mmCIF file of C-alpha atoms in Angstrom:
data_model
loop_
_atom_site.group_PDB
_atom_site.id
_atom_site.type_symbol
_atom_site.label_atom_id
_atom_site.label_comp_id
_atom_site.label_asym_id
_atom_site.label_seq_id
_atom_site.Cartn_x
_atom_site.Cartn_y
_atom_site.Cartn_z
ATOM 1 C CA MET A 23 62.996 -20.276 35.953
ATOM 2 C CA SER A 24 58.551 -19.417 37.059
ATOM 3 C CA ARG A 25 57.091 -22.767 38.017
ATOM 4 C CA THR A 26 54.256 -23.644 36.671
ATOM 5 C CA VAL A 27 51.461 -25.914 36.568
ATOM 6 C CA ASP A 28 48.321 -26.758 34.575
ATOM 7 C CA ARG A 29 45.676 -28.549 34.810
ATOM 8 C CA CYS A 30 43.915 -28.066 31.677
ATOM 9 C CA ASP A 31 42.233 -30.734 30.458
ATOM 10 C CA PRO A 32 41.054 -30.335 26.802
ATOM 11 C CA GLY A 33 39.084 -33.498 27.115
ATOM 12 C CA TYR A 34 37.542 -32.461 30.017
ATOM 13 C CA ARG A 35 36.003 -28.837 28.656
ATOM 14 C CA ALA A 36 35.208 -30.887 25.442
ATOM 15 C CA TRP A 37 32.385 -32.379 27.823
ATOM 16 C CA ILE A 38 31.680 -29.712 29.936
ATOM 17 C CA ALA A 39 30.658 -27.884 26.551
ATOM 18 C CA GLU A 40 28.879 -31.034 25.906
ATOM 19 C CA ALA A 41 26.963 -31.091 28.530
ATOM 20 C CA ILE A 42 26.039 -27.137 28.748
ATOM 21 C CA ARG A 43 24.891 -27.772 24.971
ATOM 22 C CA LEU A 44 22.234 -30.580 26.398
ATOM 23 C CA VAL A 45 20.948 -28.394 28.912
ATOM 24 C CA ASP A 46 20.559 -25.831 26.401
ATOM 25 C CA ALA A 47 19.054 -27.229 24.339
ATOM 26 C CA ASP A 48 16.399 -28.482 26.655
ATOM 27 C CA ALA A 49 15.968 -25.330 27.938
ATOM 28 C CA ASN A 50 15.244 -24.132 23.965
ATOM 29 C CA ARG A 51 12.887 -26.963 23.333
ATOM 30 C CA SER A 52 10.659 -25.317 25.536
ATOM 31 C CA ALA A 53 8.421 -22.381 25.460
ATOM 32 C CA ASP A 54 7.526 -20.193 28.110
ATOM 33 C CA THR A 55 5.137 -21.378 30.569
ATOM 34 C CA HIS A 56 1.422 -20.320 30.234
ATOM 35 C CA LEU A 57 -0.207 -16.763 32.219
ATOM 36 C CA HIS A 58 -3.523 -17.834 32.571
ATOM 37 C CA VAL A 59 -6.060 -15.161 33.547
ATOM 38 C CA PHE A 60 -8.282 -16.620 36.828
ATOM 39 C CA PRO A 61 -11.539 -15.746 36.724
ATOM 40 C CA LEU A 62 -12.353 -12.526 38.939
ATOM 41 C CA PRO A 63 -15.690 -10.515 38.465
ATOM 42 C CA PRO A 64 -14.613 -7.186 36.106
ATOM 43 C CA GLU A 65 -15.884 -5.012 38.049
ATOM 44 C CA TRP A 66 -13.320 -5.305 40.301
ATOM 45 C CA GLY A 67 -10.904 -3.608 38.939
ATOM 46 C CA ILE A 68 -8.760 -5.974 39.732
ATOM 47 C CA ASP A 69 -7.174 -9.311 37.670
ATOM 48 C CA LEU A 70 -5.374 -12.130 39.129
ATOM 49 C CA TYR A 71 -3.141 -14.045 37.277
ATOM 50 C CA LEU A 72 -1.538 -17.430 37.495
ATOM 51 C CA LYS A 73 1.854 -18.458 35.714
ATOM 52 C CA ASP A 74 1.463 -21.962 35.147
ATOM 53 C CA GLU A 75 4.953 -23.316 35.840
ATOM 54 C CA SER A 76 3.980 -27.182 35.864
ATOM 55 C CA VAL A 77 3.724 -27.380 32.060
ATOM 56 C CA HIS A 78 7.993 -28.301 32.706
ATOM 57 C CA PRO A 79 9.297 -31.871 30.777
ATOM 58 C CA THR A 80 9.609 -32.266 34.137
ATOM 59 C CA GLY A 81 5.927 -30.578 35.689
ATOM 60 C CA SER A 82 7.299 -28.057 38.034
ATOM 61 C CA LEU A 83 8.312 -24.853 39.106
ATOM 62 C CA LYS A 84 11.044 -26.918 39.746
ATOM 63 C CA HIS A 85 12.471 -27.057 36.486
ATOM 64 C CA ARG A 86 14.544 -23.644 36.366
ATOM 65 C CA LEU A 87 16.186 -24.712 39.343
ATOM 66 C CA ALA A 88 17.417 -28.005 38.939
ATOM 67 C CA ARG A 89 18.580 -26.116 35.313
ATOM 68 C CA SER A 90 20.014 -23.887 36.777
ATOM 69 C CA LEU A 91 21.463 -25.975 39.384
ATOM 70 C CA PHE A 92 22.997 -28.165 36.637
ATOM 71 C CA LEU A 93 25.250 -25.147 34.603
ATOM 72 C CA TYR A 94 25.782 -23.190 38.101
ATOM 73 C CA GLY A 95 27.518 -27.394 38.419
ATOM 74 C CA LEU A 96 29.162 -27.444 35.066
ATOM 75 C CA ALA A 97 30.648 -24.046 34.691
ATOM 76 C CA ASN A 98 32.464 -24.152 38.476
ATOM 77 C CA GLY A 99 34.253 -27.210 37.649
ATOM 78 C CA TRP A 100 31.897 -28.903 40.025
ATOM 79 C CA ILE A 101 30.196 -32.407 37.917
ATOM 80 C CA ARG A 102 32.154 -34.118 36.000
ATOM 81 C CA ARG A 103 31.337 -37.121 33.240
ATOM 82 C CA ASP A 104 32.117 -39.692 36.298
ATOM 83 C CA THR A 105 30.149 -36.611 38.801
ATOM 84 C CA THR A 106 27.394 -39.003 41.435
ATOM 85 C CA ILE A 107 25.089 -35.523 41.921
ATOM 86 C CA ILE A 108 23.100 -35.752 45.083
ATOM 87 C CA GLU A 109 20.632 -33.589 46.304
ATOM 88 C CA ALA A 110 18.344 -33.222 49.384
ATOM 89 C CA SER A 111 15.550 -31.893 48.629
ATOM 90 C CA SER A 112 11.182 -33.005 49.455
ATOM 91 C CA GLY A 113 11.019 -33.889 46.091
ATOM 92 C CA SER A 114 10.153 -31.658 43.231
ATOM 93 C CA THR A 115 13.428 -30.156 43.339
ATOM 94 C CA ALA A 116 15.138 -33.980 43.017
ATOM 95 C CA VAL A 117 12.580 -34.849 40.060
ATOM 96 C CA SER A 118 13.537 -32.275 38.109
ATOM 97 C CA GLU A 119 17.064 -33.097 39.312
ATOM 98 C CA ALA A 120 16.798 -36.625 38.152
ATOM 99 C CA TYR A 121 16.050 -35.477 34.781
ATOM 100 C CA PHE A 122 18.794 -33.104 33.960
ATOM 101 C CA ALA A 123 21.318 -36.147 35.628
ATOM 102 C CA ARG A 124 19.836 -38.494 33.277
ATOM 103 C CA LEU A 125 20.007 -36.064 30.307
ATOM 104 C CA LEU A 126 24.011 -35.690 31.256
ATOM 105 C CA GLY A 127 24.323 -39.805 32.217
ATOM 106 C CA LEU A 128 25.083 -39.302 35.556
ATOM 107 C CA PRO A 129 23.711 -41.324 38.511
ATOM 108 C CA PHE A 130 21.662 -38.923 40.858
ATOM 109 C CA VAL A 131 20.713 -39.829 44.589
ATOM 110 C CA ALA A 132 17.767 -37.822 46.599
ATOM 111 C CA VAL A 133 18.179 -38.069 50.015
ATOM 112 C CA MET A 134 14.768 -36.812 51.496
ATOM 113 C CA PRO A 135 12.601 -36.992 54.068
ATOM 114 C CA ALA A 136 10.338 -40.397 54.422
ATOM 115 C CA SER A 137 6.874 -38.719 54.277
ATOM 116 C CA THR A 138 6.892 -37.509 50.965
ATOM 117 C CA SER A 139 4.862 -38.968 48.660
ATOM 118 C CA PRO A 140 5.059 -41.981 46.891
ATOM 119 C CA GLU A 141 4.014 -40.145 44.004
ATOM 120 C CA LYS A 142 7.249 -38.503 43.589
ATOM 121 C CA ILE A 143 9.536 -40.728 44.899
ATOM 122 C CA GLN A 144 7.838 -43.001 41.911
ATOM 123 C CA LEU A 145 8.793 -39.222 39.037
ATOM 124 C CA ILE A 146 12.750 -39.747 41.188
ATOM 125 C CA GLU A 147 12.311 -43.119 39.885
ATOM 126 C CA PHE A 148 11.336 -42.706 36.804
ATOM 127 C CA HIS A 149 13.704 -39.947 35.892
ATOM 128 C CA GLY A 150 16.094 -42.390 36.695
ATOM 129 C CA GLY A 151 16.745 -40.976 40.251
ATOM 130 C CA ARG A 152 17.216 -42.998 43.504
ATOM 131 C CA CYS A 153 15.838 -42.062 46.884
ATOM 132 C CA HIS A 154 17.717 -42.507 50.289
ATOM 133 C CA LEU A 155 14.727 -41.665 52.692
ATOM 134 C CA VAL A 156 15.333 -40.581 56.169
ATOM 135 C CA ALA A 157 12.978 -40.175 59.078
ATOM 136 C CA ASP A 158 14.490 -37.406 60.099
ATOM 137 C CA PRO A 159 13.976 -34.062 57.545
ATOM 138 C CA SER A 160 16.767 -32.605 60.109
ATOM 139 C CA ALA A 161 19.311 -34.866 58.526
ATOM 140 C CA ILE A 162 18.884 -34.621 55.007
ATOM 141 C CA TYR A 163 21.410 -32.098 54.614
ATOM 142 C CA ALA A 164 24.210 -33.502 57.469
ATOM 143 C CA GLU A 165 22.784 -37.056 55.120
ATOM 144 C CA SER A 166 23.654 -35.753 51.666
ATOM 145 C CA ARG A 167 26.943 -34.188 52.103
ATOM 146 C CA ARG A 168 28.446 -37.899 54.133
ATOM 147 C CA LEU A 169 26.728 -39.288 50.950
ATOM 148 C CA ALA A 170 28.263 -37.320 48.194
ATOM 149 C CA ALA A 171 31.672 -37.742 50.595
ATOM 150 C CA GLU A 172 31.520 -41.443 50.319
ATOM 151 C CA CYS A 173 30.987 -41.859 46.551
ATOM 152 C CA GLY A 174 32.776 -38.733 45.605
ATOM 153 C CA GLY A 175 29.780 -37.326 44.281
ATOM 154 C CA HIS A 176 28.456 -33.313 44.085
ATOM 155 C CA PHE A 177 25.595 -32.466 46.661
ATOM 156 C CA MET A 178 24.246 -30.290 44.866
ATOM 157 C CA ASP A 179 22.762 -28.357 47.953
ATOM 158 C CA GLN A 180 19.884 -26.350 46.238
ATOM 159 C CA PHE A 181 19.441 -24.263 49.785
ATOM 160 C CA THR A 182 22.775 -22.581 49.442
ATOM 161 C CA PHE A 183 22.285 -22.319 45.603
ATOM 162 C CA ALA A 184 19.189 -21.886 44.753
ATOM 163 C CA GLU A 185 19.652 -17.603 45.021
ATOM 164 C CA ARG A 186 22.991 -17.694 43.633
ATOM 165 C CA ALA A 187 22.550 -20.392 40.442
ATOM 166 C CA THR A 188 20.299 -18.182 39.153
ATOM 167 C CA ASP A 189 20.576 -14.974 36.812
ATOM 168 C CA TRP A 190 18.217 -12.628 38.355
ATOM 169 C CA ARG A 191 19.461 -9.678 35.771
ATOM 170 C CA GLY A 192 17.538 -11.175 33.359
ATOM 171 C CA ASN A 193 18.297 -14.240 30.968
ATOM 172 C CA ASN A 194 14.790 -15.519 30.716
ATOM 173 C CA ASN A 195 14.292 -16.311 34.511
ATOM 174 C CA ILE A 196 10.983 -16.109 36.636
ATOM 175 C CA ALA A 197 10.663 -13.011 37.148
ATOM 176 C CA GLU A 198 11.588 -10.721 33.041
ATOM 177 C CA SER A 199 9.344 -13.775 32.437
ATOM 178 C CA ILE A 200 6.541 -12.433 34.558
ATOM 179 C CA PHE A 201 7.337 -8.168 33.240
ATOM 180 C CA ASP A 202 6.977 -9.906 29.744
ATOM 181 C CA GLN A 203 4.310 -11.161 29.697
ATOM 182 C CA MET A 204 2.128 -8.482 30.999
ATOM 183 C CA ARG A 205 3.400 -6.117 29.222
ATOM 184 C CA LEU A 206 0.321 -5.819 26.949
ATOM 185 C CA GLU A 207 -3.040 -6.313 29.689
ATOM 186 C CA ARG A 208 -4.576 -3.534 31.186
ATOM 187 C CA PHE A 209 -2.405 -3.303 34.825
ATOM 188 C CA PRO A 210 0.926 -4.150 33.038
ATOM 189 C CA GLU A 211 2.793 -4.180 36.754
ATOM 190 C CA PRO A 212 2.152 -6.238 38.717
ATOM 191 C CA SER A 213 0.752 -4.293 42.467
ATOM 192 C CA TRP A 214 1.804 -7.474 43.430
ATOM 193 C CA ILE A 215 3.446 -10.758 43.174
ATOM 194 C CA VAL A 216 3.077 -13.634 45.912
ATOM 195 C CA VAL A 217 5.744 -16.840 45.773
ATOM 196 C CA GLY A 218 6.229 -19.697 48.483
ATOM 197 C CA ALA A 219 9.619 -20.120 49.693
ATOM 198 C CA GLY A 220 11.307 -23.510 50.049
ATOM 199 C CA THR A 221 14.978 -22.495 49.185
ATOM 200 C CA GLY A 222 13.912 -18.893 48.560
ATOM 201 C CA GLY A 223 15.574 -19.435 45.082
ATOM 202 C CA THR A 224 12.339 -17.694 43.534
ATOM 203 C CA SER A 225 11.131 -14.723 45.824
ATOM 204 C CA ALA A 226 14.765 -13.865 45.938
ATOM 205 C CA THR A 227 14.762 -13.891 42.565
ATOM 206 C CA ILE A 228 11.684 -11.851 41.572
ATOM 207 C CA GLY A 229 13.170 -9.130 44.820
ATOM 208 C CA ARG A 230 15.922 -8.686 43.474
ATOM 209 C CA TYR A 231 15.008 -8.213 39.494
ATOM 210 C CA ALA A 232 11.612 -6.084 40.114
ATOM 211 C CA ARG A 233 14.632 -3.534 41.891
ATOM 212 C CA TYR A 234 16.802 -4.047 39.478
ATOM 213 C CA GLN A 235 14.145 -3.392 36.471
ATOM 214 C CA ARG A 236 12.947 0.378 38.693
ATOM 215 C CA PHE A 237 9.535 -1.609 39.674
ATOM 216 C CA GLN A 238 6.798 -0.822 42.254
ATOM 217 C CA THR A 239 5.861 -4.396 42.435
ATOM 218 C CA ARG A 240 5.574 -5.687 45.704
ATOM 219 C CA LEU A 241 6.921 -8.730 46.732
ATOM 220 C CA ALA A 242 4.985 -10.853 49.149
ATOM 221 C CA VAL A 243 5.682 -14.642 50.386
ATOM 222 C CA VAL A 244 3.241 -17.020 51.711
ATOM 223 C CA ASP A 245 4.334 -19.528 54.153
ATOM 224 C CA PRO A 246 2.188 -22.458 55.837
ATOM 225 C CA GLU A 247 2.790 -23.007 59.452
ATOM 226 C CA GLY A 248 5.370 -25.148 60.771
ATOM 227 C CA SER A 249 7.845 -22.872 59.051
ATOM 228 C CA ALA A 250 10.947 -20.928 60.276
ATOM 229 C CA PHE A 251 11.083 -18.501 57.382
ATOM 230 C CA HIS A 252 7.809 -16.631 58.490
ATOM 231 C CA GLY A 253 9.218 -16.500 62.451
ATOM 232 C CA SER A 254 12.479 -15.321 61.212
ATOM 233 C CA PHE A 255 11.179 -12.364 59.090
ATOM 234 C CA ALA A 256 8.668 -11.176 61.762
ATOM 235 C CA ASP A 257 11.635 -11.126 63.931
ATOM 236 C CA GLY A 258 14.710 -10.836 62.259
ATOM 237 C CA ASP A 259 16.361 -14.249 63.845
ATOM 238 C CA PRO A 260 17.838 -15.726 60.793
ATOM 239 C CA GLU A 261 18.794 -18.835 63.214
ATOM 240 C CA ARG A 262 14.828 -19.268 64.128
ATOM 241 C CA THR A 263 14.047 -23.182 63.388
ATOM 242 C CA ALA A 264 10.441 -24.947 63.601
ATOM 243 C CA ALA A 265 8.258 -28.219 63.107
ATOM 244 C CA GLY A 266 8.597 -27.877 59.359
ATOM 245 C CA SER A 267 5.801 -28.295 56.833
ATOM 246 C CA ARG A 268 3.434 -30.461 55.784
ATOM 247 C CA ILE A 269 2.905 -28.047 52.462
ATOM 248 C CA GLU A 270 5.940 -29.914 50.052
ATOM 249 C CA GLY A 271 8.297 -27.966 48.409
ATOM 250 C CA ILE A 272 7.870 -24.774 50.412
ATOM 251 C CA GLY A 273 8.391 -24.491 54.104
ATOM 252 C CA ARG A 274 11.440 -25.493 56.025
ATOM 253 C CA PRO A 275 12.346 -26.226 59.623
ATOM 254 C CA ARG A 276 15.417 -23.902 59.258
ATOM 255 C CA VAL A 277 15.903 -20.424 57.202
ATOM 256 C CA GLU A 278 17.600 -21.256 54.470
ATOM 257 C CA PRO A 279 21.418 -19.706 52.889
ATOM 258 C CA SER A 280 19.251 -18.740 50.097
ATOM 259 C CA PHE A 281 16.199 -17.099 51.793
ATOM 260 C CA LEU A 282 16.730 -13.469 51.728
ATOM 261 C CA PRO A 283 14.568 -11.319 54.106
ATOM 262 C CA THR A 284 15.551 -8.288 52.651
ATOM 263 C CA VAL A 285 13.991 -8.485 49.337
ATOM 264 C CA ILE A 286 10.716 -9.640 50.781
ATOM 265 C CA ASP A 287 7.334 -6.421 51.132
ATOM 266 C CA ARG A 288 5.020 -9.035 52.853
ATOM 267 C CA MET A 289 4.940 -12.237 54.261
ATOM 268 C CA ILE A 290 1.637 -14.072 55.042
ATOM 269 C CA ARG A 291 1.176 -16.959 57.090
ATOM 270 C CA VAL A 292 -0.891 -20.207 55.218
ATOM 271 C CA PRO A 293 -2.157 -22.583 57.570
ATOM 272 C CA ASP A 294 -2.998 -26.030 56.035
ATOM 273 C CA ALA A 295 -6.437 -26.479 56.096
ATOM 274 C CA ALA A 296 -6.219 -22.755 53.788
ATOM 275 C CA SER A 297 -3.969 -24.029 51.806
ATOM 276 C CA ILE A 298 -5.134 -27.749 50.752
ATOM 277 C CA ALA A 299 -8.842 -25.769 51.080
ATOM 278 C CA ALA A 300 -7.577 -23.439 47.718
ATOM 279 C CA MET A 301 -5.166 -25.988 45.827
ATOM 280 C CA ARG A 302 -9.025 -27.560 45.178
ATOM 281 C CA TRP A 303 -10.769 -24.108 45.122
ATOM 282 C CA THR A 304 -8.823 -23.328 42.312
ATOM 283 C CA SER A 305 -8.490 -26.657 40.886
ATOM 284 C CA GLU A 306 -12.891 -26.487 40.451
ATOM 285 C CA VAL A 307 -12.968 -22.730 39.600
ATOM 286 C CA SER A 308 -10.660 -22.030 37.253
ATOM 287 C CA GLY A 309 -10.009 -26.196 35.729
ATOM 288 C CA ARG A 310 -6.064 -26.545 35.850
ATOM 289 C CA SER A 311 -4.639 -29.042 38.488
ATOM 290 C CA VAL A 312 -3.121 -27.100 41.217
ATOM 291 C CA GLY A 313 -0.907 -28.786 43.382
ATOM 292 C CA GLY A 314 -0.578 -27.672 47.648
ATOM 293 C CA SER A 315 1.969 -25.118 46.992
ATOM 294 C CA THR A 316 -0.063 -23.299 44.376
ATOM 295 C CA GLY A 317 -2.907 -22.949 46.870
ATOM 296 C CA THR A 318 -1.019 -21.483 49.801
ATOM 297 C CA ASN A 319 0.019 -19.199 46.785
ATOM 298 C CA MET A 320 -3.979 -18.846 46.160
ATOM 299 C CA TRP A 321 -5.056 -17.836 49.608
ATOM 300 C CA GLY A 322 -2.768 -15.748 50.245
ATOM 301 C CA ALA A 323 -3.741 -14.233 46.506
ATOM 302 C CA ALA A 324 -7.078 -14.182 47.579
ATOM 303 C CA GLU A 325 -6.326 -11.813 50.685
ATOM 304 C CA LEU A 326 -4.178 -9.361 49.433
ATOM 305 C CA ILE A 327 -7.148 -9.033 46.566
ATOM 306 C CA ALA A 328 -9.651 -8.149 49.432
ATOM 307 C CA GLN A 329 -7.608 -5.731 50.929
ATOM 308 C CA MET A 330 -7.358 -3.951 47.512
ATOM 309 C CA ARG A 331 -11.177 -4.115 47.330
ATOM 310 C CA ALA A 332 -11.249 -2.515 50.871
ATOM 311 C CA ARG A 333 -9.036 0.089 49.850
ATOM 312 C CA GLY A 334 -10.623 0.679 46.792
ATOM 313 C CA GLU A 335 -7.709 0.226 44.488
ATOM 314 C CA ARG A 336 -7.245 -0.950 40.809
ATOM 315 C CA GLY A 337 -4.259 -3.354 39.562
ATOM 316 C CA SER A 338 -2.729 -6.972 38.919
ATOM 317 C CA VAL A 339 -1.964 -9.327 41.240
ATOM 318 C CA VAL A 340 0.847 -12.632 40.079
ATOM 319 C CA THR A 341 0.824 -15.851 41.170
ATOM 320 C CA LEU A 342 2.382 -19.249 40.625
ATOM 321 C CA ILE A 343 0.978 -22.856 39.827
ATOM 322 C CA CYS A 344 4.214 -24.710 40.543
ATOM 323 C CA ASP A 345 3.085 -28.839 40.242
ATOM 324 C CA GLY A 346 -0.252 -30.423 39.859
ATOM 325 C CA ALA A 347 -2.812 -32.172 42.349
ATOM 326 C CA GLU A 348 -2.172 -35.533 40.440
ATOM 327 C CA ARG A 349 1.537 -35.643 42.524
ATOM 328 C CA TYR A 350 -0.828 -35.307 45.934
ATOM 329 C CA ALA A 351 -3.526 -37.888 45.314
ATOM 330 C CA GLY A 352 -2.884 -40.058 48.069
ATOM 331 C CA THR A 353 -2.223 -36.580 50.564
ATOM 332 C CA TYR A 354 -3.454 -33.351 49.657
ATOM 333 C CA GLY A 355 -6.383 -34.708 47.642
ATOM 334 C CA SER A 356 -7.399 -37.449 49.861
ATOM 335 C CA ASP A 357 -10.623 -36.400 52.555
ATOM 336 C CA ALA A 358 -9.470 -39.922 53.879
ATOM 337 C CA TRP A 359 -5.795 -38.576 54.907
ATOM 338 C CA LEU A 360 -7.389 -34.998 55.366
ATOM 339 C CA ALA A 361 -8.747 -36.647 58.387
ATOM 340 C CA GLY A 362 -5.878 -38.868 59.794
ATOM 341 C CA GLN A 363 -4.481 -35.282 59.821
ATOM 342 C CA GLY A 364 -7.401 -34.253 61.731
ATOM 343 C CA LEU A 365 -7.806 -30.646 59.106
ATOM 344 C CA ASP A 366 -10.885 -29.289 58.485
ATOM 345 C CA ILE A 367 -11.434 -27.665 55.622
ATOM 346 C CA ALA A 368 -14.676 -26.619 54.641
ATOM 347 C CA PRO A 369 -14.273 -23.101 56.932
ATOM 348 C CA TYR A 370 -11.598 -22.267 54.558
ATOM 349 C CA LEU A 371 -13.259 -23.719 51.210
ATOM 350 C CA ALA A 372 -16.294 -21.489 52.518
ATOM 351 C CA ALA A 373 -14.082 -18.339 52.879
ATOM 352 C CA LEU A 374 -13.156 -18.672 49.541
ATOM 353 C CA ASN A 375 -16.529 -19.313 47.787
ATOM 354 C CA GLY A 376 -17.680 -15.906 50.191
ATOM 355 C CA PHE A 377 -14.862 -14.191 48.581
ATOM 356 C CA LEU A 378 -15.975 -14.860 44.589
ATOM 357 C CA LYS A 379 -19.170 -13.453 45.575
ATOM 358 C CA THR A 380 -18.075 -10.502 47.789
ATOM 359 C CA GLY A 381 -14.722 -9.600 47.478
ATOM 360 C CA THR A 382 -13.710 -10.041 51.040
ATOM 361 C CA MET A 383 -12.268 -12.638 53.384
ATOM 362 C CA PRO A 384 -12.978 -13.423 56.642
ATOM 363 C CA ASP A 385 -10.851 -14.116 58.981
ATOM 364 C CA VAL A 386 -10.789 -17.895 59.976
ATOM 365 C CA THR A 387 -7.191 -18.610 59.824
ATOM 366 C CA ARG A 388 -6.768 -17.560 63.659
#
């Protein structure tokens, strides 16, 4: 006689079905994010677009990631009706995951560095999450696992699962959205797409999708100072470590499992002062509120456009507005904070203002 082990739980399956419906309904209520034209002189023959991820319900690019991670956890059977959700996060992912946890009636704990901006902590708590602060940023992974084991919860582990949870072939991921929105532009296939890397999930999705669809678009990943990604990309050392980044949401003290260097065409290291200068400059020129990681994106985009100009190339460049400046009022938006950090953004502001006039970028990053 055969032996059967039956773990079917109709009540649990019904709960999963309803939970997935709720997450999908959230996506269905949201229109796609806007693709804005950044004002460049038309005679350059180069167009710059900013995909505005700050308009998601939780105000950042990480809303997409959080949705994917919850669907992945639900479909894998890792999340149940009484599961406490734990995440290691520097802020925006935790804000978005707190939103989805509350949507499903689940408790949420964000394990984050004590240096995380007060604005992000307040947003997590606003969405019903609890913040667990640690002094050593490198300890957030181990502490997340410990808390999950202690309470029988689920550690979402964005840094491992970001590149797996998103369907990179399509399904309205960010890459498919960009290329679809570019269809009617004068240069519909971008020469470059420029993004930062935090988990590495966004760059993995865009790089894979471009190859899968046979586009010749190149992917540039910008990396702030203090991050391990750029050095690892340069020397091929996946074990490289670094101090960590002051630009929240991107840059990591270690090379994360979701970071896929093989889909990246170029990496650009950006000084923190340049990121913050570009953040303020972008807000002033475009009239749109942008945060620090968007500034990193914009500095990289300006460098690439200046190089295209020098070679006489025409084409388009796309980058992201990751979130808004309101999350960083007490840090990147504060002159007193900059002075305390020893950051002088004046040379970088001058370079960006000169870029709009001449199309060239002086080397002020050394």
